Short mmCIF file of C-alpha atoms in Angstrom, two decimals:
data_model
loop_
_atom_site.label_atom_id
_atom_site.label_comp_id
_atom_site.label_asym_id
_atom_site.label_seq_id
_atom_site.Cartn_x
_atom_site.Cartn_y
_atom_site.Cartn_z
CA MET H 93 97.10 57.26 107.71
CA THR H 94 94.57 56.95 110.53
CA ILE H 95 91.76 59.19 111.69
CA PRO H 96 92.46 60.50 115.22
CA THR H 97 89.91 59.27 117.72
CA GLY H 98 90.72 61.70 120.52
CA VAL H 99 91.21 65.44 120.79
CA THR H 100 93.20 66.94 123.64
CA LYS H 101 92.89 70.64 124.41
CA ALA H 102 96.12 72.48 125.12
CA ASN H 103 96.54 74.11 128.50
CA LYS H 104 97.36 77.44 126.85
CA GLU H 105 93.72 77.72 125.74
CA ILE H 106 92.77 78.24 129.38
CA GLN H 107 93.23 81.91 130.23
CA THR H 108 93.12 83.73 133.53
CA VAL H 109 89.93 85.81 133.81
CA HIS H 110 89.87 89.06 135.80
CA LYS H 111 86.93 91.10 137.08
CA LEU H 112 87.05 94.90 137.14
CA GLN H 113 86.56 96.47 140.58
CA TRP H 114 84.58 99.54 139.51
CA ASP H 115 83.86 100.64 143.08
CA GLN H 116 87.61 101.20 143.55
CA THR H 117 88.11 103.21 140.33
CA ASP H 118 90.50 106.15 140.32
CA LEU H 119 87.98 108.45 138.60
CA PRO H 120 90.33 111.42 137.88
CA GLN H 121 92.88 109.09 136.32
CA TYR H 122 90.16 107.34 134.28
CA ILE H 123 88.80 110.63 132.90
CA GLU H 124 92.28 111.95 132.17
CA SER H 125 93.21 108.74 130.36
CA VAL H 126 90.05 108.83 128.23
CA GLN H 127 90.71 112.46 127.28
CA THR H 128 94.32 111.67 126.40
CA GLU H 129 93.41 108.68 124.23
CA ILE H 130 90.59 110.53 122.44
CA SER H 131 92.89 113.48 121.70
CA LYS H 132 95.19 111.06 119.84
CA LEU H 133 92.44 109.80 117.53
CA GLN H 134 92.75 110.64 113.87
CA LEU H 135 89.81 112.02 111.92
CA THR H 136 88.29 109.20 109.90
CA GLN H 137 85.34 108.86 107.53
CA ASN H 138 84.82 105.24 108.45
CA GLN H 139 82.29 104.98 111.26
CA SER H 140 83.40 101.45 112.13
CA ASN H 141 87.00 102.59 112.65
CA SER H 142 85.83 105.46 114.86
CA ILE H 143 83.88 103.06 117.10
CA GLN H 144 86.89 100.73 117.33
CA ASN H 145 89.18 103.63 118.30
CA ILE H 146 86.79 104.88 121.00
CA THR H 147 86.39 101.34 122.35
CA LYS H 148 90.16 100.99 122.51
CA ALA H 149 90.40 104.32 124.38
CA LEU H 150 87.86 103.19 126.99
CA LEU H 151 89.59 99.84 127.49
CA THR H 152 92.99 101.52 127.83
CA ALA H 153 91.60 103.90 130.46
CA SER H 154 90.04 101.06 132.47
CA ASN H 155 93.30 99.09 132.38
CA LYS H 156 95.09 102.06 133.94
CA ALA H 157 92.54 103.29 136.49
CA VAL H 158 90.40 100.29 137.48
CA PRO H 159 91.88 97.55 139.72
CA THR H 160 91.06 93.92 138.95
CA LYS H 161 90.86 90.63 140.79
CA PRO H 162 91.22 87.14 139.28
CA ILE H 163 88.03 85.07 139.16
CA LYS H 164 89.33 82.22 137.01
CA LEU H 165 92.93 81.05 137.17
CA LYS H 166 94.91 79.40 134.42
CA GLY H 167 95.56 75.71 135.05
CA PRO H 168 93.66 72.73 136.50
CA LYS H 169 90.51 73.50 138.47
CA TRP H 170 90.98 70.76 141.09
CA LYS H 171 92.60 71.55 144.43
CA ALA H 172 95.57 69.43 145.46
CA SER H 173 95.12 67.38 148.61
CA PRO H 174 97.87 67.18 151.29
CA ARG H 175 99.00 63.81 149.91
CA VAL H 176 99.23 65.18 146.35
CA LYS H 177 101.12 68.24 147.60
CA LYS H 178 103.58 65.95 149.38
CA HIS H 179 104.25 63.98 146.18
CA LEU H 180 104.63 67.25 144.22
CA LYS H 181 107.17 68.53 146.72
CA ASN H 182 109.13 65.27 146.58
CA CYS H 183 109.16 65.41 142.76
CA LYS H 184 110.54 68.96 142.79
CA GLN H 185 113.24 68.07 145.30
CA LEU H 186 114.31 64.94 143.43
CA TYR H 187 114.41 66.84 140.13
CA SER H 188 116.62 69.54 141.68
CA LYS H 189 119.02 66.90 143.03
CA TRP H 190 119.09 65.07 139.70
CA LYS H 191 119.70 68.36 137.86
CA SER H 192 122.60 69.25 140.18
CA GLU H 193 124.19 65.88 139.33
CA GLY H 194 124.13 66.64 135.60
CA LYS H 195 120.88 64.81 134.68
CA GLN H 196 122.58 61.48 134.11
CA ALA H 197 120.23 58.90 132.57
CA ASP H 198 121.32 56.07 134.86
CA HIS H 199 121.55 58.12 138.06
CA PRO H 200 119.60 56.81 141.11
CA PHE H 201 117.88 60.21 141.51
CA ARG H 202 116.28 59.77 138.08
CA LYS H 203 114.87 56.38 139.04
CA GLN H 204 113.55 57.80 142.32
CA LEU H 205 111.98 60.74 140.43
CA LYS H 206 110.28 58.38 137.98
CA ALA H 207 108.88 56.28 140.82
CA GLU H 208 107.68 59.39 142.69
CA LYS H 209 105.91 60.72 139.55
CA LYS H 210 104.17 57.37 139.23
CA ASN H 211 103.00 57.63 142.83
CA LEU H 212 101.79 61.22 142.15
CA ARG H 213 99.72 60.21 139.11
CA SER H 214 98.35 57.20 140.96
CA GLN H 215 97.25 59.38 143.88
CA GLN H 216 95.62 61.90 141.51
CA ARG H 217 93.68 59.22 139.64
CA LYS H 218 92.60 57.69 142.93
CA GLU H 219 91.28 61.01 144.28
CA HIS H 220 89.50 61.85 141.00
CA ALA H 221 87.80 58.44 141.05
CA GLU H 222 86.75 58.94 144.67
CA ASP H 223 85.39 62.39 143.79
CA ARG H 224 83.30 60.97 140.93
CA LEU H 225 81.93 58.18 143.13
CA ASN H 226 81.05 60.67 145.85
CA LEU H 227 79.15 62.83 143.35
CA TYR H 228 77.26 59.85 141.95
CA GLN H 229 76.43 58.68 145.48
CA GLN H 230 75.14 62.14 146.42
CA ILE H 231 72.92 62.17 143.32
CA MET H 232 71.53 58.74 144.24
CA ASP H 233 71.02 59.53 147.93
CA ASN H 234 69.81 63.14 147.72
CA PRO H 235 69.21 64.29 144.12
CA SER H 236 68.97 68.02 143.48
CA THR H 237 69.11 70.45 140.56
CA ASP H 238 72.53 71.76 141.61
CA LEU H 239 74.02 68.27 141.63
CA PHE H 240 72.66 67.46 138.17
CA TYR H 241 74.02 70.72 136.75
CA LYS H 242 77.35 69.98 138.40
CA LEU H 243 77.40 66.60 136.65
CA ILE H 244 76.47 68.15 133.29
CA ASN H 245 79.10 70.90 133.55
CA ARG H 246 81.74 68.37 134.54
CA ASN H 247 81.01 66.25 131.48
CA ARG H 248 81.00 69.29 129.19
CA SER H 249 84.37 70.53 130.46
CA LYS H 250 86.29 67.30 129.94
CA PRO H 251 89.61 68.03 128.19
CA ARG H 252 89.36 64.84 126.10
CA THR H 253 86.49 63.78 123.87
CA ASN H 254 86.42 60.35 122.27
CA SER H 255 84.88 59.87 118.84
CA THR H 256 85.97 56.42 117.70
CA GLY H 257 82.99 55.89 115.40
CA ILE H 258 81.53 57.82 112.44
CA ASP H 259 77.90 57.58 111.34
CA ILE H 260 77.98 56.64 107.62
CA GLU H 261 74.55 56.36 105.99
CA GLY H 262 72.95 55.28 109.24
CA GLU H 263 75.65 52.78 110.24
CA LEU H 264 78.35 53.41 112.85
CA GLU H 265 81.78 52.59 111.40
CA PHE H 266 84.91 52.11 113.55
CA ASN H 267 87.28 50.93 110.80
CA PRO H 268 89.78 53.74 109.92
CA ALA H 269 90.07 52.54 106.30
CA ILE H 270 86.29 52.72 105.76
CA GLN H 271 86.20 56.11 107.48
CA ARG H 272 88.88 57.48 105.11
CA LYS H 273 86.98 56.20 102.08
CA ALA H 274 83.81 57.86 103.37
CA PHE H 275 85.59 61.21 103.75
CA ALA H 276 87.14 60.86 100.26
CA LYS H 277 83.75 60.08 98.73
CA TYR H 278 82.14 63.04 100.53
CA TYR H 279 84.71 65.59 99.30
CA GLU H 280 84.69 64.09 95.80
CA ASP H 281 80.93 64.57 95.72
CA LEU H 282 81.37 68.19 96.80
CA SER H 283 83.87 68.88 94.00
CA ILE H 284 81.55 67.65 91.20
CA PRO H 285 79.31 70.43 89.78
CA LYS H 286 75.62 69.75 90.18
CA GLU H 287 72.79 70.70 87.86
CA SER H 288 71.46 74.10 88.94
CA LYS H 289 67.72 74.01 89.56
CA PHE H 290 67.10 77.75 89.44
CA ASP H 291 63.55 78.84 90.20
CA ASN H 292 62.85 81.77 87.86
CA SER H 293 59.31 82.20 89.14
CA TYR H 294 60.56 82.60 92.71
CA LEU H 295 63.17 85.13 91.53
CA GLU H 296 60.47 87.13 89.75
CA LEU H 297 58.30 87.08 92.88
CA CYS H 298 61.23 88.34 95.01
CA GLN H 299 61.91 91.15 92.54
CA ILE H 300 58.26 92.21 92.66
CA ARG H 301 58.34 92.22 96.46
CA GLN H 302 61.55 94.25 96.48
CA HIS H 303 60.06 96.79 94.08
CA LEU H 304 56.94 97.14 96.25
CA VAL H 305 59.01 97.60 99.42
CA GLU H 306 61.19 100.26 97.75
CA GLU H 307 58.10 102.07 96.48
CA VAL H 308 56.47 102.06 99.93
CA LEU H 309 59.65 103.33 101.60
CA TYR H 310 60.07 106.03 98.95
CA ASN H 311 56.55 107.37 99.45
CA GLN H 312 56.35 106.83 103.19
CA GLN H 313 56.14 110.04 105.20
CA THR H 314 57.41 108.82 108.55
CA THR H 315 58.39 111.40 111.12
CA ILE H 316 61.73 110.59 112.70
CA GLU H 317 62.94 112.47 115.73
CA PRO H 318 66.75 112.64 115.78
CA TYR H 319 68.50 111.56 118.96
CA LYS H 320 69.81 114.32 121.19
CA GLU H 321 72.69 114.29 123.62
CA ASP H 322 70.29 114.09 126.58
CA ASP H 323 68.64 111.00 125.06
CA VAL H 324 71.99 109.23 124.75
CA SER H 325 72.90 110.26 128.31
CA LYS H 326 69.64 108.86 129.69
CA ALA H 327 70.14 105.61 127.77
CA ILE H 328 73.60 105.22 129.31
CA ASP H 329 72.19 105.86 132.79
CA ASN H 330 69.63 103.07 132.28
CA LEU H 331 72.30 100.47 131.50
CA ASN H 332 72.63 97.75 134.14
CA SER H 333 75.83 97.88 136.15
CA GLY H 334 77.75 94.89 137.45
CA LYS H 335 77.19 92.81 134.31
CA SER H 336 79.69 90.89 132.22
CA PRO H 337 81.41 92.78 129.39
CA ASP H 338 80.25 92.45 125.80
CA GLU H 339 82.23 90.87 122.96
CA TYR H 340 84.39 94.01 122.73
CA GLY H 341 85.23 93.98 126.45
CA LEU H 342 83.07 96.99 127.35
CA CYS H 343 80.85 97.22 130.43
CA ALA H 344 78.12 99.71 131.30
CA GLU H 345 80.57 101.31 133.73
CA HIS H 346 82.92 102.21 130.86
CA LEU H 347 80.26 104.47 129.36
CA LYS H 348 78.86 105.79 132.64
CA LEU H 349 82.25 106.98 133.88
CA ALA H 350 83.22 108.34 130.46
CA LYS H 351 80.19 110.69 130.52
CA GLU H 352 82.25 113.06 132.67
CA THR H 353 84.88 113.30 129.95
CA LYS H 354 85.06 116.57 128.07
CA SER H 355 86.64 117.06 124.67
CA HIS H 356 90.18 118.34 124.48
CA PRO H 357 90.29 122.14 123.98
CA SER H 358 92.49 121.79 120.90
CA GLY H 359 90.34 119.02 119.43
CA PRO H 360 88.19 121.13 117.03
CA LEU H 361 91.25 122.97 115.71
CA ARG H 362 93.10 119.72 115.16
CA LEU H 363 90.12 118.17 113.41
CA LYS H 364 89.81 121.20 111.12
CA GLU H 365 93.52 121.01 110.25
CA GLU H 366 93.18 117.33 109.37
CA ALA H 367 90.03 118.00 107.33
CA HIS H 368 91.86 120.64 105.23
CA GLN H 369 94.35 117.94 104.21
CA MET H 370 91.64 115.57 102.94
CA SER H 371 90.93 115.79 99.22
CA SER H 372 87.55 114.11 99.72
CA LEU H 373 86.34 117.19 101.67
CA LYS H 374 87.35 119.75 99.04
CA PHE H 375 83.73 120.87 98.49
CA LEU H 376 82.95 121.21 102.21
CA ASN H 377 83.18 124.75 103.62
CA LEU H 378 85.29 124.06 106.71
CA ASN H 379 85.21 127.72 107.80
CA PHE H 380 81.44 127.73 108.27
CA GLY H 381 80.05 127.34 111.80
CA ASN H 382 81.81 125.47 114.60
CA ALA H 383 82.02 121.99 116.11
CA ASN H 384 78.83 122.49 118.14
CA SER H 385 76.59 123.63 115.25
CA THR H 386 74.97 121.64 112.46
CA HIS H 387 75.42 122.29 108.76
CA PRO H 388 72.53 123.84 106.77
CA VAL H 389 72.33 120.62 104.76
CA TRP H 390 70.81 119.08 107.92
CA ASP H 391 69.07 122.20 109.27
CA SER H 392 66.90 122.38 106.15
CA VAL H 393 65.67 118.77 106.39
CA GLU H 394 62.07 118.07 107.32
CA GLN H 395 61.39 115.26 109.77
CA ASN H 396 60.28 112.58 107.32
CA LEU H 397 62.00 109.57 105.84
CA ILE H 398 62.27 110.63 102.20
CA GLU H 399 63.83 114.03 103.03
CA ILE H 400 66.34 112.37 105.33
CA ARG H 401 67.25 109.96 102.53
CA LYS H 402 67.77 112.89 100.17
CA ALA H 403 69.96 114.68 102.69
CA SER H 404 72.01 111.53 103.29
CA THR H 405 72.67 111.21 99.56
CA LYS H 406 73.82 114.82 99.32
CA VAL H 407 76.03 114.49 102.40
CA ARG H 408 77.74 111.48 100.82
CA MET H 409 78.45 113.55 97.72
CA LEU H 410 79.67 116.46 99.86
CA THR H 411 82.03 114.37 102.00
CA GLY H 412 83.46 112.27 99.18
CA THR H 413 81.85 108.99 100.22
CA TYR H 414 79.48 108.77 97.23
CA MET H 415 80.92 105.92 95.15
CA VAL H 416 81.58 106.77 91.47
CA GLN H 417 83.75 105.04 88.85
CA ALA H 418 86.79 107.19 89.70
CA ASP H 419 86.63 105.94 93.30
CA LYS H 420 86.25 102.31 92.19
CA HIS H 421 89.26 102.79 89.91
CA LYS H 422 91.35 104.10 92.81
CA PHE H 423 90.22 101.53 95.39
CA SER H 424 90.70 98.58 93.00
CA GLN H 425 94.38 99.49 92.49
CA TYR H 426 93.55 100.87 89.03
CA THR H 427 92.06 97.65 87.65
CA ILE H 428 88.52 99.04 87.15
CA ASP H 429 87.95 101.47 84.29
CA PRO H 430 87.15 104.98 85.66
CA THR H 431 85.12 105.91 82.56
CA CYS H 432 81.43 106.70 83.08
CA LEU H 433 79.30 103.61 82.41
CA LEU H 434 76.39 105.73 81.14
CA CYS H 435 78.00 107.99 78.52
CA HIS H 436 81.42 106.30 78.01
CA ARG H 437 83.01 109.70 77.35
CA GLU H 438 84.83 110.91 80.45
CA ILE H 439 86.11 109.82 83.84
CA GLU H 440 83.14 109.68 86.19
CA ASP H 441 83.72 111.80 89.28
CA ILE H 442 81.18 113.83 91.27
CA LEU H 443 81.75 116.84 88.98
CA HIS H 444 80.86 114.71 85.96
CA VAL H 445 77.71 113.32 87.60
CA LEU H 446 76.34 116.71 88.67
CA THR H 447 77.27 118.90 85.68
CA GLN H 448 78.55 117.02 82.63
CA CYS H 449 77.09 113.55 81.99
CA PRO H 450 74.83 113.92 78.89
CA VAL H 451 72.70 110.90 79.84
CA LEU H 452 71.44 112.83 82.90
CA CYS H 453 70.85 116.01 80.90
CA ASN H 454 67.03 116.02 81.12
CA GLU H 455 66.91 115.59 84.90
CA ARG H 456 69.72 118.11 85.35
CA LYS H 457 67.92 120.75 83.30
CA GLU H 458 64.56 120.20 85.02
CA TYR H 459 65.76 120.34 88.62
CA PHE H 460 68.60 122.86 88.22
CA THR H 461 66.32 125.61 86.88
CA PRO H 462 64.79 126.46 90.33
CA ILE H 463 68.30 126.73 91.80
CA LYS H 464 69.50 129.21 89.19
CA GLN H 465 66.25 131.16 89.37
CA LEU H 466 66.50 131.52 93.17
CA VAL H 467 70.09 132.80 92.97
CA THR H 468 69.50 135.28 90.13
CA GLU H 469 66.32 136.74 91.66
CA ASN H 470 67.83 137.30 95.12
CA SER H 471 71.34 138.52 94.26
CA PRO H 472 72.74 141.64 92.52
CA PRO H 473 72.60 141.67 88.69
CA GLY H 474 75.47 139.84 87.02
CA THR H 475 76.26 137.77 90.12
CA TRP H 476 75.54 134.45 88.42
CA GLU H 477 77.76 135.22 85.40
CA LEU H 478 80.53 136.42 87.70
CA LEU H 479 80.58 133.59 90.25
CA PHE H 480 79.25 130.54 88.43
CA ASN H 481 80.87 130.71 84.99
CA ASN H 482 82.44 127.23 85.26
CA LYS H 483 81.35 123.70 86.19
CA LEU H 484 83.51 123.58 89.33
CA ALA H 485 81.82 126.65 90.84
CA VAL H 486 78.38 125.25 89.99
CA THR H 487 79.28 121.98 91.71
CA GLN H 488 80.43 123.92 94.77
CA LEU H 489 77.13 125.83 94.84
CA VAL H 490 75.11 122.62 94.63
CA LEU H 491 77.05 120.73 97.29
CA ASP H 492 77.78 123.52 99.79
CA CYS H 493 76.35 126.96 99.06
CA THR H 494 77.68 128.41 102.34
CA LYS H 495 80.98 129.15 100.56
CA TYR H 496 79.19 131.93 98.62
CA MET H 497 77.15 133.37 101.49
CA LYS H 498 79.00 136.71 101.55
CA GLN H 499 79.01 137.17 97.76
CA LEU H 500 75.31 136.30 97.47
CA GLY H 501 74.25 138.17 100.59
CA PHE H 502 71.74 135.46 101.48
CA LYS H 503 70.15 135.31 104.91
CA GLU H 504 69.40 132.10 106.75
CA GLU H 505 65.94 131.70 105.22
CA LEU H 506 67.26 131.82 101.64
CA ILE H 507 70.17 129.54 102.51
CA LEU H 508 67.77 126.88 103.81
CA LYS H 509 65.56 127.25 100.74
CA LEU H 510 68.56 126.90 98.44
CA GLU H 511 69.65 123.81 100.38
CA THR H 512 66.22 122.28 99.82
CA PHE H 513 66.47 122.81 96.05
CA THR H 514 70.03 121.46 95.81
CA ARG H 515 69.15 118.45 97.98
CA HIS H 516 66.28 117.60 95.63
CA PHE H 517 68.56 118.12 92.61
CA CYS H 518 71.27 115.75 93.94
CA PHE H 519 68.78 113.04 94.85
CA LYS H 520 67.01 113.11 91.47
CA LEU H 521 70.31 112.73 89.60
CA HIS H 522 71.36 109.97 91.98
CA TYR H 523 68.05 108.13 91.56
CA LYS H 524 68.19 108.35 87.75
CA ARG H 525 71.84 107.24 87.67
CA ILE H 526 71.20 104.23 89.91
CA SER H 527 68.14 103.20 87.87
CA LEU H 528 70.12 103.27 84.62
CA LEU H 529 73.02 101.33 86.14
CA LYS H 530 70.62 98.64 87.36
CA LYS H 531 69.23 98.28 83.82
CA LEU H 532 72.76 97.93 82.45
CA ASP H 533 73.48 95.16 84.94
CA GLY H 534 70.41 93.31 83.67
#
């Protein structure tokens, strides 16, 4: 066994690079393609998947409607001289003749082809050497920044790199046997467990800092202005055109041209149909409002950080993205126990967290009282006993009270007030639950 001293890059690693000609875009076709691709998208709760799908739609549209031109071809970068082209032509002709004769090993055409290939390689090496000498001579005679960068780039792009020696403890070793022993010793050292020098004082300091940061963020009253559609549109307009694409292949022109795209007329209906089929959205009132309006859970939020955090927690519970033991049980292929880690009595789902877990009883009683009082004081007598006589109905009221708007007869002002109480209720239970789980984890 020997350690290889050279690495040769395969030609297939070199890809042809094309540049999009945005000034020649077929705009109607681009917009139509974007609309078609977006109409095919499936409703997803994963924001990352949504971004990937939209990116794919934009790239598909540009492939159809935007012409391209090659700016980097696959293959060697050097240009063949007339002499090299002549040798190449002779090689092709001799190979064709040899092939027509059955590719006999002792045929004269094969010997001529071998000699012509030797002449071709000799001519290529000669021209490459002359090119190097010319560059060095230019640097010596008339040095410039461009020539030095040309030399650096040429050295960096060499297809072969030689590494015959390895630095071992400050000494350069060229013997393959010693190099193998050095590698074996290195990996053996990695496999042996080392004594852990854990710094408990540093851990305690980090925990104190984390607690202080969480406390500051919890009490901070920072006003946050949500982004509007006009803000996003202006940001897109300010993107620089004519630049290279990002790691996903998107340019500023992708977004600028896609601004003219309008949603498919059947899009909201299709999204609503898909939402009705999702069990995670069973508490969300899909018949309230439309695609262009916001839900009261957001309309009732004040513009400060803590209220936005509370609303985000409630929205996660409402849309089925709040992680409880039942979800962990399902996502782990039923290897994790779905039983509540706090009370160890029942399966922990969102219904259990909000209405049943006895460990959260004190917080539930304290913060649920204003909710019940608001409903009973502003609705006909007996409404509470009629509508909310079971835990499922109470959970529905807490997560999305708009489902009972007609029965309660609440106007917008009372709906927003009720949303404020339920948002506070959900966050307090969440905060208590997380605190207890952290203590259990140690």
